[in-house]
Structures are given as C-alpha cells and as structure tokens.
Coordinates of C-alpha atoms in Angstrom, one line a residue:
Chain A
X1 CA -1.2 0.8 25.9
X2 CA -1.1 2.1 29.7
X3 CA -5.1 3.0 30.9
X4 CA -6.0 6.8 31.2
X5 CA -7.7 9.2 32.4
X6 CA -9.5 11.3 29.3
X7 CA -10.4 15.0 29.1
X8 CA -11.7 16.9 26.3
X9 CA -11.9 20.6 27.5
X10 CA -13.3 23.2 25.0
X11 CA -11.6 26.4 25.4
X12 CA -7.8 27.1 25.8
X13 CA -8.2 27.9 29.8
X14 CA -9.7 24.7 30.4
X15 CA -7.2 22.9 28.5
X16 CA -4.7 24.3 30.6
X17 CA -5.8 24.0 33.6
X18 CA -6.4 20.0 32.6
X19 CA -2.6 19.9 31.7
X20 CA -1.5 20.8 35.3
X21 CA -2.1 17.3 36.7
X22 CA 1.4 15.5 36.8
X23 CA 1.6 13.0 33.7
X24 CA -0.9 14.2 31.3
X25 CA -0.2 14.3 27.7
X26 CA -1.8 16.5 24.9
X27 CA -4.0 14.3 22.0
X28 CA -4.0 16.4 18.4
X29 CA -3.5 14.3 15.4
X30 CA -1.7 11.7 17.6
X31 CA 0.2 10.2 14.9
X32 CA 3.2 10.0 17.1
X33 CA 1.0 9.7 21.2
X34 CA -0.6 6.8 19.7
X35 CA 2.2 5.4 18.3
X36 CA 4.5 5.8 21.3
X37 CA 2.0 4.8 23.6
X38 CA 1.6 1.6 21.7
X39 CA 5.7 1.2 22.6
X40 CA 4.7 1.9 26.3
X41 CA 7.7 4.8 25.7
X42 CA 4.9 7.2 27.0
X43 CA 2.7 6.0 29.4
X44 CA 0.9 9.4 30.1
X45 CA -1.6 9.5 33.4
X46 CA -3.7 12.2 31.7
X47 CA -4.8 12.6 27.7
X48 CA -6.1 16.2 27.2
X49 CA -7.9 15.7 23.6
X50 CA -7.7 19.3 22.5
X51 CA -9.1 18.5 19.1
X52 CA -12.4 20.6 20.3
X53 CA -10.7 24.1 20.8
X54 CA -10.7 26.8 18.2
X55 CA -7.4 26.5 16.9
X56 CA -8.0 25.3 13.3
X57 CA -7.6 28.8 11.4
X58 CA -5.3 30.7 9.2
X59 CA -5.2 34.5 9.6
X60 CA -3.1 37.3 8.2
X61 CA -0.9 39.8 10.7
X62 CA -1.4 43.1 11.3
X63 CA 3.1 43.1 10.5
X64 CA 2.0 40.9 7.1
X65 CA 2.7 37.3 7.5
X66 CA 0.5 34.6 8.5
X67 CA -0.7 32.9 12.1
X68 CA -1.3 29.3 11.9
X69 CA -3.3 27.8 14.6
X70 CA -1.9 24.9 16.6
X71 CA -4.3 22.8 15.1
X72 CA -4.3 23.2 11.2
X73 CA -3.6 19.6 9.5
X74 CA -0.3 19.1 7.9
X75 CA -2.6 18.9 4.9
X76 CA -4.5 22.2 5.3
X77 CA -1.8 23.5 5.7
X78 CA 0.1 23.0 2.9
X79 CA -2.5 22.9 0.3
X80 CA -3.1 26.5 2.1
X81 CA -3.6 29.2 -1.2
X82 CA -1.9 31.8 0.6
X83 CA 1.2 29.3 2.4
X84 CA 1.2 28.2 -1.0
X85 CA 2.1 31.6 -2.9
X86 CA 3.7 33.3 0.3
X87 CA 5.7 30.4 1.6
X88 CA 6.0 27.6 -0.9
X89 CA 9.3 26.5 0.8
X90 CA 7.0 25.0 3.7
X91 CA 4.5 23.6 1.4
X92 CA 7.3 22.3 -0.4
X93 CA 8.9 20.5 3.0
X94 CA 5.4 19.4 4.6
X95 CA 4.8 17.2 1.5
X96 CA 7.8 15.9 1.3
X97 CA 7.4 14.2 5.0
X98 CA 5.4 11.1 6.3
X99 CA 2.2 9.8 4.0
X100 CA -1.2 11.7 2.7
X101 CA -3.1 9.9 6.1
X102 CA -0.6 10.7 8.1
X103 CA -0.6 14.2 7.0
X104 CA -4.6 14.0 7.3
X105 CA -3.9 13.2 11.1
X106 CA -0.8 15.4 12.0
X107 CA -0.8 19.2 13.4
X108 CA 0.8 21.9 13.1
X109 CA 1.7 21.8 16.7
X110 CA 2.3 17.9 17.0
X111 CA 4.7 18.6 14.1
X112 CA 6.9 20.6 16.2
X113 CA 6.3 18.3 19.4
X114 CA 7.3 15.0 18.0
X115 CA 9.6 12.8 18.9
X116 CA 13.0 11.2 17.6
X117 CA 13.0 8.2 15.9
X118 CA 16.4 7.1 17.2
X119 CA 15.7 3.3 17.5
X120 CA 16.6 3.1 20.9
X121 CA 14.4 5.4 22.1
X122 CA 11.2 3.4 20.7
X123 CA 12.8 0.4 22.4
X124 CA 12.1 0.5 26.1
X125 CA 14.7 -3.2 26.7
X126 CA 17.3 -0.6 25.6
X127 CA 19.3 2.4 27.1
X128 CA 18.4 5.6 26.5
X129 CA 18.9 8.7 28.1
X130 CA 16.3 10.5 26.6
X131 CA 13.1 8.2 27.5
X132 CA 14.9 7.3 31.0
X133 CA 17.4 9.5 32.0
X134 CA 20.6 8.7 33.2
X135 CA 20.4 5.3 31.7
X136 CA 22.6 6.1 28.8
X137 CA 22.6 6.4 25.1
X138 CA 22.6 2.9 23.3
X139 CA 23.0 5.2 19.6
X140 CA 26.8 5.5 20.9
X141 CA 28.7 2.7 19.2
X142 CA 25.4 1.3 18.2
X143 CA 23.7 1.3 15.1
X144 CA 23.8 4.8 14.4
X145 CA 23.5 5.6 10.7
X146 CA 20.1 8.0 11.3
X147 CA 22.1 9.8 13.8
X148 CA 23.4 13.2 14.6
X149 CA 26.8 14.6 12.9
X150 CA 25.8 18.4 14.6
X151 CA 25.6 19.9 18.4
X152 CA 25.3 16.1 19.7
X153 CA 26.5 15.6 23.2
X154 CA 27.9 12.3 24.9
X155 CA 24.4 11.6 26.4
X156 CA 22.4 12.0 23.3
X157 CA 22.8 11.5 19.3
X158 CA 19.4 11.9 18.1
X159 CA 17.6 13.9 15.5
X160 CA 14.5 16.1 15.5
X161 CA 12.6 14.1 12.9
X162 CA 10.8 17.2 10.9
X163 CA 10.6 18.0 7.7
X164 CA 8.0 20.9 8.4
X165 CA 10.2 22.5 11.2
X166 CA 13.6 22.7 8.6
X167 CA 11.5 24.7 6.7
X168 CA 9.9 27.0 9.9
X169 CA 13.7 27.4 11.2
X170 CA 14.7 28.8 7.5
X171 CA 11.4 31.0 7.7
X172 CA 12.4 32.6 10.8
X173 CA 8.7 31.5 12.4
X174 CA 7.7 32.0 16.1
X175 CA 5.4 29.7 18.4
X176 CA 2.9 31.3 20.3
X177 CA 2.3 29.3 23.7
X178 CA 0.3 29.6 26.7
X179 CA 0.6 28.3 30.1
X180 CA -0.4 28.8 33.8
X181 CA 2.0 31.7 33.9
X182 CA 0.4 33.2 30.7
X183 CA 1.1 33.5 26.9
X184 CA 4.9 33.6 25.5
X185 CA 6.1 34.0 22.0
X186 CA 9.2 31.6 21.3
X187 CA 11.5 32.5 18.6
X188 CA 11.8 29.0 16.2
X189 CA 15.7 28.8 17.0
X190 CA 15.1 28.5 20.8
X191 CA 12.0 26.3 20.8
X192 CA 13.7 22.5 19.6
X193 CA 17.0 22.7 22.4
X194 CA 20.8 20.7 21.6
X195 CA 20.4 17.1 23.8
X196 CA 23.3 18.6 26.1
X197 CA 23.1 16.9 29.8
X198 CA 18.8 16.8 29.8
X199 CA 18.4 14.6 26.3
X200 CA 14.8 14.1 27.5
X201 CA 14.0 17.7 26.8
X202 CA 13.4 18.6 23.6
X203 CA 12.6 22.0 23.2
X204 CA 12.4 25.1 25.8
X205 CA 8.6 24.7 26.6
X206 CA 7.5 24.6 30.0
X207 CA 5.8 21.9 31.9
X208 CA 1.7 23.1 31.3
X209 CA 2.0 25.0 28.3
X210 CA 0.5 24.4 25.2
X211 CA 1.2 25.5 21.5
X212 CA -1.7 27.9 20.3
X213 CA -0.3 28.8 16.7
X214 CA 3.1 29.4 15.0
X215 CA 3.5 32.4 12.9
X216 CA 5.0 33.5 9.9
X217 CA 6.8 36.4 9.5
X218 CA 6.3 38.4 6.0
X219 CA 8.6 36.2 3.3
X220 CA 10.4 37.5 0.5
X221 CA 11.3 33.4 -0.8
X222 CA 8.3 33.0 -2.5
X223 CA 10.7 32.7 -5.7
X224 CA 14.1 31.4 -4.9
X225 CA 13.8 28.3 -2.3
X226 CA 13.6 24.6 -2.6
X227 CA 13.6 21.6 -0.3
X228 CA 15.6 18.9 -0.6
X229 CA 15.4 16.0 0.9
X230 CA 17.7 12.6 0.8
X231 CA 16.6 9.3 2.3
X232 CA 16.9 5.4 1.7
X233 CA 13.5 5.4 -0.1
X234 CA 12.1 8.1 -2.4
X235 CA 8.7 8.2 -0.5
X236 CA 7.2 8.0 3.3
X237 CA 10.8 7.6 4.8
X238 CA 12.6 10.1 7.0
X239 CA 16.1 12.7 6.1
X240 CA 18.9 10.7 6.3
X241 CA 19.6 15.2 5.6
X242 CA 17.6 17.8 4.1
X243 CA 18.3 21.0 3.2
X244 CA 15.8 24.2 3.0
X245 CA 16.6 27.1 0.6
X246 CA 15.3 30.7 1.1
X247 CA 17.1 33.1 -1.3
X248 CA 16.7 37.0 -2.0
X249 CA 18.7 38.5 -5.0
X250 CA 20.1 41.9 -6.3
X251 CA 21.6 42.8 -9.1
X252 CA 22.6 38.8 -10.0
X253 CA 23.8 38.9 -6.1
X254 CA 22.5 37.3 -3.2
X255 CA 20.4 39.6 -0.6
X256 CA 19.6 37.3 1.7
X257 CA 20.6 33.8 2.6
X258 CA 18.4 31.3 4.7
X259 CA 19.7 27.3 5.3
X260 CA 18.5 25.0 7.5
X261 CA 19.4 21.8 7.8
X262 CA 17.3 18.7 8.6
X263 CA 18.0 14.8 10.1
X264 CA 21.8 16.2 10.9
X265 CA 21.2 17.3 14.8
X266 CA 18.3 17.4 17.6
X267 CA 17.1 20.4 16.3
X268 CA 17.1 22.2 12.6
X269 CA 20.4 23.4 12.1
X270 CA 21.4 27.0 11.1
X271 CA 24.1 28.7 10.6
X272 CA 23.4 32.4 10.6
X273 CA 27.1 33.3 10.5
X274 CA 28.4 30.9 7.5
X275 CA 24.8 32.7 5.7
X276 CA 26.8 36.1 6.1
X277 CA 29.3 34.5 3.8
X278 CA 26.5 34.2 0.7
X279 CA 25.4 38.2 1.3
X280 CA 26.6 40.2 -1.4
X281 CA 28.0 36.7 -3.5
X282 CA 27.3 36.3 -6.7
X283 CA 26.6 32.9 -6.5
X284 CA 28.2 29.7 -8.3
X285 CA 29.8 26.6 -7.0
X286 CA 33.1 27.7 -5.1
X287 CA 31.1 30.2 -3.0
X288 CA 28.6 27.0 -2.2
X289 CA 31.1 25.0 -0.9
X290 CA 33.0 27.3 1.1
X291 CA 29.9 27.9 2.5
X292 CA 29.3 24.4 3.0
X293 CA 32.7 23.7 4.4
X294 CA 31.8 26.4 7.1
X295 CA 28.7 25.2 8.1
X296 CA 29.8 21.6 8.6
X297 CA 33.2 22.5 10.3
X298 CA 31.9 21.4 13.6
X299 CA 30.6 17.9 12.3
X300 CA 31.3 14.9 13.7
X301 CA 30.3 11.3 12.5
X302 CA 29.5 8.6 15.1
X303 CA 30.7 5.8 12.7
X304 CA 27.8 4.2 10.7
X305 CA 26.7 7.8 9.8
X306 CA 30.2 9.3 9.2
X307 CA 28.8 9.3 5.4
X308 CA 26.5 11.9 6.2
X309 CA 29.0 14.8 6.8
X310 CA 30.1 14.2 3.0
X311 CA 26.3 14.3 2.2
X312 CA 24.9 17.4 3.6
X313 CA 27.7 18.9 2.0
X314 CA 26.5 17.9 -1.8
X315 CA 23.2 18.6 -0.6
X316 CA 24.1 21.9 0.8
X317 CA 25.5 23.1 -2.6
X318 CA 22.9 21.2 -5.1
X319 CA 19.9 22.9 -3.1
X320 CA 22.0 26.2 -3.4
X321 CA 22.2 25.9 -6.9
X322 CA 18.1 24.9 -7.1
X323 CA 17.1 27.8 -5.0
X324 CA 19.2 30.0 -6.8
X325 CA 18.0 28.8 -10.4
X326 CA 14.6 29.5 -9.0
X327 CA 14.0 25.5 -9.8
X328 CA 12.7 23.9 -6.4
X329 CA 13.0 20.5 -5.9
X330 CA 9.9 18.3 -7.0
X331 CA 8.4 16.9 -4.2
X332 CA 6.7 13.6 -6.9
X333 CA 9.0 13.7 -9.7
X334 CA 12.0 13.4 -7.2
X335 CA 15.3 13.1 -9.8
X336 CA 17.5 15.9 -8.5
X337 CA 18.5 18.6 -10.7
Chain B
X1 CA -16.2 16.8 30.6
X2 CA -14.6 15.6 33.8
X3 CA -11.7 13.5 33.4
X4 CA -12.8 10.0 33.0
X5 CA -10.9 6.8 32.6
X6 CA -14.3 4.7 32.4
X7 CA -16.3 4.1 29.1
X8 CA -17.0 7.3 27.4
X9 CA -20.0 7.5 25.4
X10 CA -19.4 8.4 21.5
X11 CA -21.5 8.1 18.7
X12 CA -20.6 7.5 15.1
X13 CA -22.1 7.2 11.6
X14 CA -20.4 3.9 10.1
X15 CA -21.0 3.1 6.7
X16 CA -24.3 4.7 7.1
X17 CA -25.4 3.0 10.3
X18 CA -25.4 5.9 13.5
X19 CA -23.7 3.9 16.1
X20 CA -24.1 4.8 20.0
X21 CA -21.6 3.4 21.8
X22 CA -19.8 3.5 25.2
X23 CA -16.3 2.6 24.9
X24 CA -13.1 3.1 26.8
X25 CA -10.7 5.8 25.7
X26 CA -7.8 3.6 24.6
X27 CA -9.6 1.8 22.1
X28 CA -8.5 2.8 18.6
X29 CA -10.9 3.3 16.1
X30 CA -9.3 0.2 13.8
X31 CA -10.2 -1.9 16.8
X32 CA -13.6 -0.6 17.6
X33 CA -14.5 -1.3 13.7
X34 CA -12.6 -5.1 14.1
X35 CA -13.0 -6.4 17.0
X36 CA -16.6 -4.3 18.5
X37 CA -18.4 -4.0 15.4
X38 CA -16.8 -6.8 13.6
X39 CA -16.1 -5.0 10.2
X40 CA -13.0 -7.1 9.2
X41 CA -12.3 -5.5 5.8
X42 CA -10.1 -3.0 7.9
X43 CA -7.2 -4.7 8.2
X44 CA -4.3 -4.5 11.2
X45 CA -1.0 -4.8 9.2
X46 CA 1.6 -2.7 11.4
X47 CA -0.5 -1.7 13.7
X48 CA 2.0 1.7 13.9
X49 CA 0.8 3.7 11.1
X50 CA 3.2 2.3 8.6
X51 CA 1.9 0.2 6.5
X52 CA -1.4 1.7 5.3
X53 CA -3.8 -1.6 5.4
X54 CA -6.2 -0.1 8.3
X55 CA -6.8 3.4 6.0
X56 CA -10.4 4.2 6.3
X57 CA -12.3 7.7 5.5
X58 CA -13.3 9.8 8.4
X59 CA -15.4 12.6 7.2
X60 CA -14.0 12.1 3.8
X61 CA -10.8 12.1 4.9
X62 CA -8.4 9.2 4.2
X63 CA -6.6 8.5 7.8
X64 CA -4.7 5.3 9.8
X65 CA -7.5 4.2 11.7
X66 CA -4.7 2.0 13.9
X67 CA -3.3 5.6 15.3
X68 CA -6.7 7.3 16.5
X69 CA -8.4 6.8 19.5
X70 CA -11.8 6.0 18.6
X71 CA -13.6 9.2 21.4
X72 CA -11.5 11.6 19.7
X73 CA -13.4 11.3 16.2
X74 CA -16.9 11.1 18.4
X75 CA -19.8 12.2 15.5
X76 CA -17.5 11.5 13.0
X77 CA -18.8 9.8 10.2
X78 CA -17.0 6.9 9.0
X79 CA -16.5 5.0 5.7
X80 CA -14.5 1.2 5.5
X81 CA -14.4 -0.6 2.6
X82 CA -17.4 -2.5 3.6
X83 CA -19.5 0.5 3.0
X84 CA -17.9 1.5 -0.7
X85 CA -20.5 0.0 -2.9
X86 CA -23.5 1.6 -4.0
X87 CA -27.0 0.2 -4.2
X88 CA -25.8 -3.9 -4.7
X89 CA -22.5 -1.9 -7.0
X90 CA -19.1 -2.2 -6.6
X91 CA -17.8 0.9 -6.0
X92 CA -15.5 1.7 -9.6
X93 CA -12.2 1.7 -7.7
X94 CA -13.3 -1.8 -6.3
X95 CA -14.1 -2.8 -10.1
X96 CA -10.5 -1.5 -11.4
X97 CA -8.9 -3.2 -9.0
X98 CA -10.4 -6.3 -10.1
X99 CA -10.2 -5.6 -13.6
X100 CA -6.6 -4.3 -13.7
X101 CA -5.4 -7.6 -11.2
X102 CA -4.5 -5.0 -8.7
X103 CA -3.7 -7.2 -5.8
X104 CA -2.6 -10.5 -5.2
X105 CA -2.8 -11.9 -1.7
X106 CA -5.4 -9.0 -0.9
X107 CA -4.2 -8.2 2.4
X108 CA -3.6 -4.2 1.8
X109 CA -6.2 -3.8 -0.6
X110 CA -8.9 -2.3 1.5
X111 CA -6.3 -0.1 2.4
X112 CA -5.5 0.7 -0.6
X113 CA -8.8 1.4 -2.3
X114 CA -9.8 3.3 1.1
X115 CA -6.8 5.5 0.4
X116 CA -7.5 5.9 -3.3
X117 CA -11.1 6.9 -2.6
X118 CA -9.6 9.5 -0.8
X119 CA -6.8 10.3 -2.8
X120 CA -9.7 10.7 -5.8
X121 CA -11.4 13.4 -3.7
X122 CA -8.8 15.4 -2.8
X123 CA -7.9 16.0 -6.3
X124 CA -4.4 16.8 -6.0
X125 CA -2.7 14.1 -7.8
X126 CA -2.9 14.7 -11.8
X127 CA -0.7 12.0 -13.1
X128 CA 0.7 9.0 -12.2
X129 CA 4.1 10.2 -10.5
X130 CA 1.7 12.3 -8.2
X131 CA -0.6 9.3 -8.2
X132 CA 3.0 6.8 -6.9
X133 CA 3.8 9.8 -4.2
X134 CA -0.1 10.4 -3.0
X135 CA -0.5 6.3 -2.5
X136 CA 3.1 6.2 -0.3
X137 CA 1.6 5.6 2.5
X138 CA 0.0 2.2 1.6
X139 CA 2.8 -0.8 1.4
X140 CA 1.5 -4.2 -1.1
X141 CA 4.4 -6.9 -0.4
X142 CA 3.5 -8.7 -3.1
X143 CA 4.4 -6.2 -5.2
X144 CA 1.4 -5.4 -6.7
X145 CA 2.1 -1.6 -7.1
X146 CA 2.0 -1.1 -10.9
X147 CA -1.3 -3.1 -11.3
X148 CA -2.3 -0.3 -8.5
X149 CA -1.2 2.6 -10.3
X150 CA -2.9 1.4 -13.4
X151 CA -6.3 0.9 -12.0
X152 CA -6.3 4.5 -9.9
X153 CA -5.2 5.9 -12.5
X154 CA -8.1 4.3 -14.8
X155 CA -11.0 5.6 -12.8
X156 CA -9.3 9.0 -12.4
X157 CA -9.5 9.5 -16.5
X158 CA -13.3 8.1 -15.4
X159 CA -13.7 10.6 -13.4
X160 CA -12.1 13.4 -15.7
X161 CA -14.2 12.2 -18.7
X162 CA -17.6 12.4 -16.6
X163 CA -16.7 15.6 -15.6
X164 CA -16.0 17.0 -18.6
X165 CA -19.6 15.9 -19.9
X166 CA -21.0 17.9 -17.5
X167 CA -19.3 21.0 -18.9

C-alpha cells in the first residue's frame, strides 16, 4: 500500500474542502479502498476518513419515501423496519451481496462508488483502460465470462458489481451530492455512466463531490418484487446476472412494471420502454418472454460469456413469474421457484 | 485534524486492555493486533477480505479486520478470539467447537468463532440455512463446514433455552 496523507474532518464542509487536493480518496467502510489499495490499483495522495460526519440516519420525506444517509451500513440498512416493510426488494438485494462483515463494513455510498471486479482491472501487469487509460482492455478476447453482454464499448466490458444498486435503479432512487459548486440531486439512471471512450469514469459525479444520502421515492412494491440472483456459488460470490422485480397490479393486470438488471453491463440495466410492453398485460409466460426478447435485443456476448444472454433471459421471465406470484426469491433457502 | 501522513495517535480497548498508541495510517487493524500487539489468534488468510480468518468484533460488530485501517476505528473497542473466554472459561462457542470436531487444521477457526459470536448477537439467523448463509463469509478448506454448522447451531438452542428460562 502507497503512504498517505490522512484527514478526518467532522462536518460535510470540511470534508469537502479536504477532497479538493488532487489525489485524495474518500475512507467509509473501505471494503473495496482497502482492498484496491492493497493491489496498488489506487494509490490515492489523500484519504478523507469521513466516518465522523453525521451521515448515519434514516428519515422520512416530506413527498413519503425515505432518505438514507451516505453512511448507513449495508446492514442497517437492510435490517431497516421501515426499508424492510416499504422496500423489501432492496433488503432483499443487499443480503443477497458480499458476506455479514463485509456488509458490517460497507455504505450506503461506497455501495454505489465501487469498483468492477473485471480481473484485469485488479491486475496492474495487465491492460486496462479503465485503471490506465488508453492502455486498452485485456477483457477483449480474454477471459471474459464475468463480462458485459449490454451498452459495452470497444474500450471497456466491465460490470458494475452491485447488487444494492439493481435494486435502487428498479426503485427509481436519487443521490444527493455536494461539492465545491454546491448540492445536486442525481437521478439513479444517470449516476453509474456506459464505459463509452472514458472507461475510467464510472458514474456522472464530479471531481470533489461527495455522496450525502440516496433517497427513496414513496413505493408501491412492497408486495409484488423479488431479487434474483445467479452466480457460480450460492453464497458470497458476485451476479454472473440478477434480476430485480417491482410489480403493481389491477384487476389481475399489471400497473406498473420495474426491471433492472444486474452483472449484465457497467451500470444497472433498464429498459423503460420493453416495461411499457408489461402495462396493462395480464401476465403469463409469452408476455415474459416477449418482454425478455426486447430487452436483450441489443446484447452482445464477448465469447466466454455469450451464455449469459440465454441466461438473463430465463432469469428475466422466472423473476417475472416470482414477483408476480407475490413469492420473492429466498435470499438463505436459495432453490428457485 | 490537519492532514497528516506521520503516526496518528489512536486509542483502543482490546480485549479489555485500553491501548494508546501512535501508529501510521496505513496500518490495518489485523496487523496492528499481529504484528504490534502480537495477538496471533487473528489470523491473515487472504489478506483481501475473502476468506474470513482475520474476523474480529469491533464494538460488537463482526468485521474483516484485514480491510480497516486501524485510525479509522480510533476508541473502538475490540474483541479477538484471545479475549473470548470468561474468568479462566472457554467461551461456549469455543467449547462447541471442540466438542462438535469443528475444525481440523484450525487455521480459520478464530475466524470463524469471531464470526459466530457475532452472528449469535445479531439474532437474525433462526435455522441452519440462515445459520449456512450468515457464516458465508468465513471459508474452512478442510472442509469442516458441517461440524461448523452443528456446533453454532448447538449453542444457539443454548442460547434459546436460557432465554426462555428467563421468561
């Protein structure tokens, strides 16, 4: 690990103000920092601990959702009473990802700010274009089985890692952040970004700003949702694809639609327009498919992962069928229904 | 605080011990216990936050110790597997263990126990599926899993009992 300068501000301001200085680097739950850091793929100048700010609470909106500070644990958050009756679905998708410690550890911010776990990007002897830009992208007729099959571009193939964020994206959530230019609120579809030409962004935040909180908007999928989520081991492994679930019904219809779709492209992936297909459906398996089909019209397999086009198709339709049943996926007993 | 890449001062409680140190920022907390204070029952398996063996209870709280830097915790109090037993006793995950042959070559096992102590506290595994899923994060390659399951599982009914004679 590279040496440091350390700061541990106490209020918002100061933290920001820390965060001007060139390479600094913000320490949460630094489950991923740490980790990287270890890999000398981030060699920051500058850590700015922020564990001491006041940004550990979770408090009802005046429009009726919820406002989670930057700073809630993975594991306050969703063993959270009212997350837990308003928005099971991200419960439901937090405990499916990483371990109990590292859930201890993790944010609510760092969530949303970690990294890929493409394996080239953790190997500095490699290419990559998003830890060194311009170097190119090793994934590319590598080993790519954990790759992208959606919105990948011929400098970058990696997926966003989060489970949590698949299940903010369905939610429709927003991320408060502040800067030196002042406080923003960033829709969830625009804060993770496609790779494109810049790989090494990933998401739309400035340089200097900081997440304060992400907030909920009031949910109607407290009843009809699941998360499902396939990987090589049933436990403590990441999506090879995942699949969030919000549904509304009338009248043995579907209202509303929400999918999002995890460990299939840089960002969660939805598809607001192929959703307009399920309004007004009554729903069984030929409706699922077609909008499955839709959704994954654009894919494209890299080779090793080609498999996981056919995949997120199943799992499209089997978590349609869950959500719908109003039978969510079991997060420890994990035989799918 | 100025920014400061000397030795920081931090201060912890360690197994009941208040500890006033001066360390540099880097140093992780597994290594502060290892290598500074020489509490070696903590082990360094990964060192990545993968395999579980360096899980130790911060504030109650079951975390990898390998993936914290040690000033971030300062005043935290801090619990290895060296500071289980009470009063001479083993602690009764520490006697399950032994009685249900819960390990073999021992390596992950004060991991293990570490992270059912805290898996006992938080209460939110009820049976052994949730038991398997809440102890994910700790890897045995000798297999010893079952043996593991049984003996959490053992001192959780323990627990259950003596709580209902409360009642």
């Amino acid at each position: 690990m590279n040496r440091f300068d350390y700061v541990r501000p106490d209020n918002v301001s100061d933290a920001i103000r820390a965060l001007a200085t060139g390479s600094s680097k913000v320490l949460a739950g630094g489950t991923n920092l740490v980790d990287l850091m270890k890999y000398d793929v981030e060699r920051p100048g500058r850590i700015v601990d922020i564990n001491r700010l006041p940004l550990k609470e979770i408090t009802p909106t005046a429009e009726g959702g919820l406002r989670i500070g930057a700073l809630v644990s993975n594991t306050d958050l969703a063993w959270n009473d009212d997350i837990r009756r308003q928005y099971p679905l991200l419960a439901s998708a937090i405990l499916a990802g990483a371990s109990p410690q590292l859930r201890n550890a993790a944010t609510t911010g760092g969530n949303l700010l970690q990294r890929t776990r493409c394996y080239y990007f953790y190997d500095p002897s490699t290419a990559c274009n998003k830890r060194d830009p311009g170097t190119g992208c090793s994934a590319i007729g590598g080993v790519n089985r954990i790759h992208a099959i959606l919105g990948a571009s011929p400098d970058c193939i990696a997926v966003h890692p989060s489970d949590m964020c698949v299940a903010l994206a369905a939610l429709n959530a927003s991320v408060d952040v502040e800067g030196p230019d002042g406080k923003r609120s960033i829709p969830f579809s625009d804060f993770h970004r496609l790779p494109g030409s810049e790989p090494q962004r990933d998401n739309t935040m400035s340089s200097g700003e900081l997440i304060t909180a992400v907030v909920l908007p009031p949910s109607d999928f407290g009843a009809n949702y699941t998360y499902l989520k396939i990987r090589d081991r049933l436990s403590y492994a990441f999506a090879l694809v995942s699949v969030a679930v919000g549904l509304t019904l009338k009248a043995d219809a579907i209202d509303e639609a929400r999918v999002a779709l995890g460990g299939v492209a840089h960002k969660p992936w939805r598809d607001t327009a192929a959703e307009e297909l399920l309004r007004g459906q009554r729903p069984d398996t030929q409706l699922f498919l077609k909008f499955a089909d839709q959704v994954l019209t654009p894919a494209h397999g890299q080779g090793e992962n080609n498999f996981k086009i056919e995949l997120a198709r199943r799992a499209m339709v089997r978590a349609l069928h869950q959500a719908f049943a109003g039978t969510p996926q079991d997060q420890s007993v994990k035989s799918v229904q | 605080m100025a920014p400061s890449s000397a030795d920081i001062p931090a201060s912890f409680v360690i197994n009941g011990s208040r500890h006033a140190l001066t360390i540099p920022p880097w140093m992780t907390l597994l290594d502060l216990l290892r290598e500074h204070l020489h509490l070696t029952g903590s082990k360094k398996g990964c060192d990545h936050g993968q395999c579980g063996a360096c899980t130790v209870l911060v504030d109650g709280i079951r975390l990898n110790s390998c993936l914290i830097l040690a000033v971030s915790r300062d005043g935290a109090d801090i619990t290895t597997i060296e500071g289980l037993e009470r009063d001479g006793d083993l602690h009764p995950l520490q006697t399950a263990f032994v009685e249900h042959d819960a390990f073999q070559c021992g390596y992950c096992t004060p991991g293990q126990i570490c992270s059912a102590a805290g898996l006992l506290s938080e209460r939110h595994a009820h049976n052994r599926a949730e038991i398997r899923e809440n102890m994910s994060g700790n890897l045995c390659r000798c297999g010893a899993y079952t043996n593991i399951a049984d003996a959490i599982e053992d001192v959780m009914a323990q627990d259950a009992a003596a709580r209902e004679a409360a009642e």
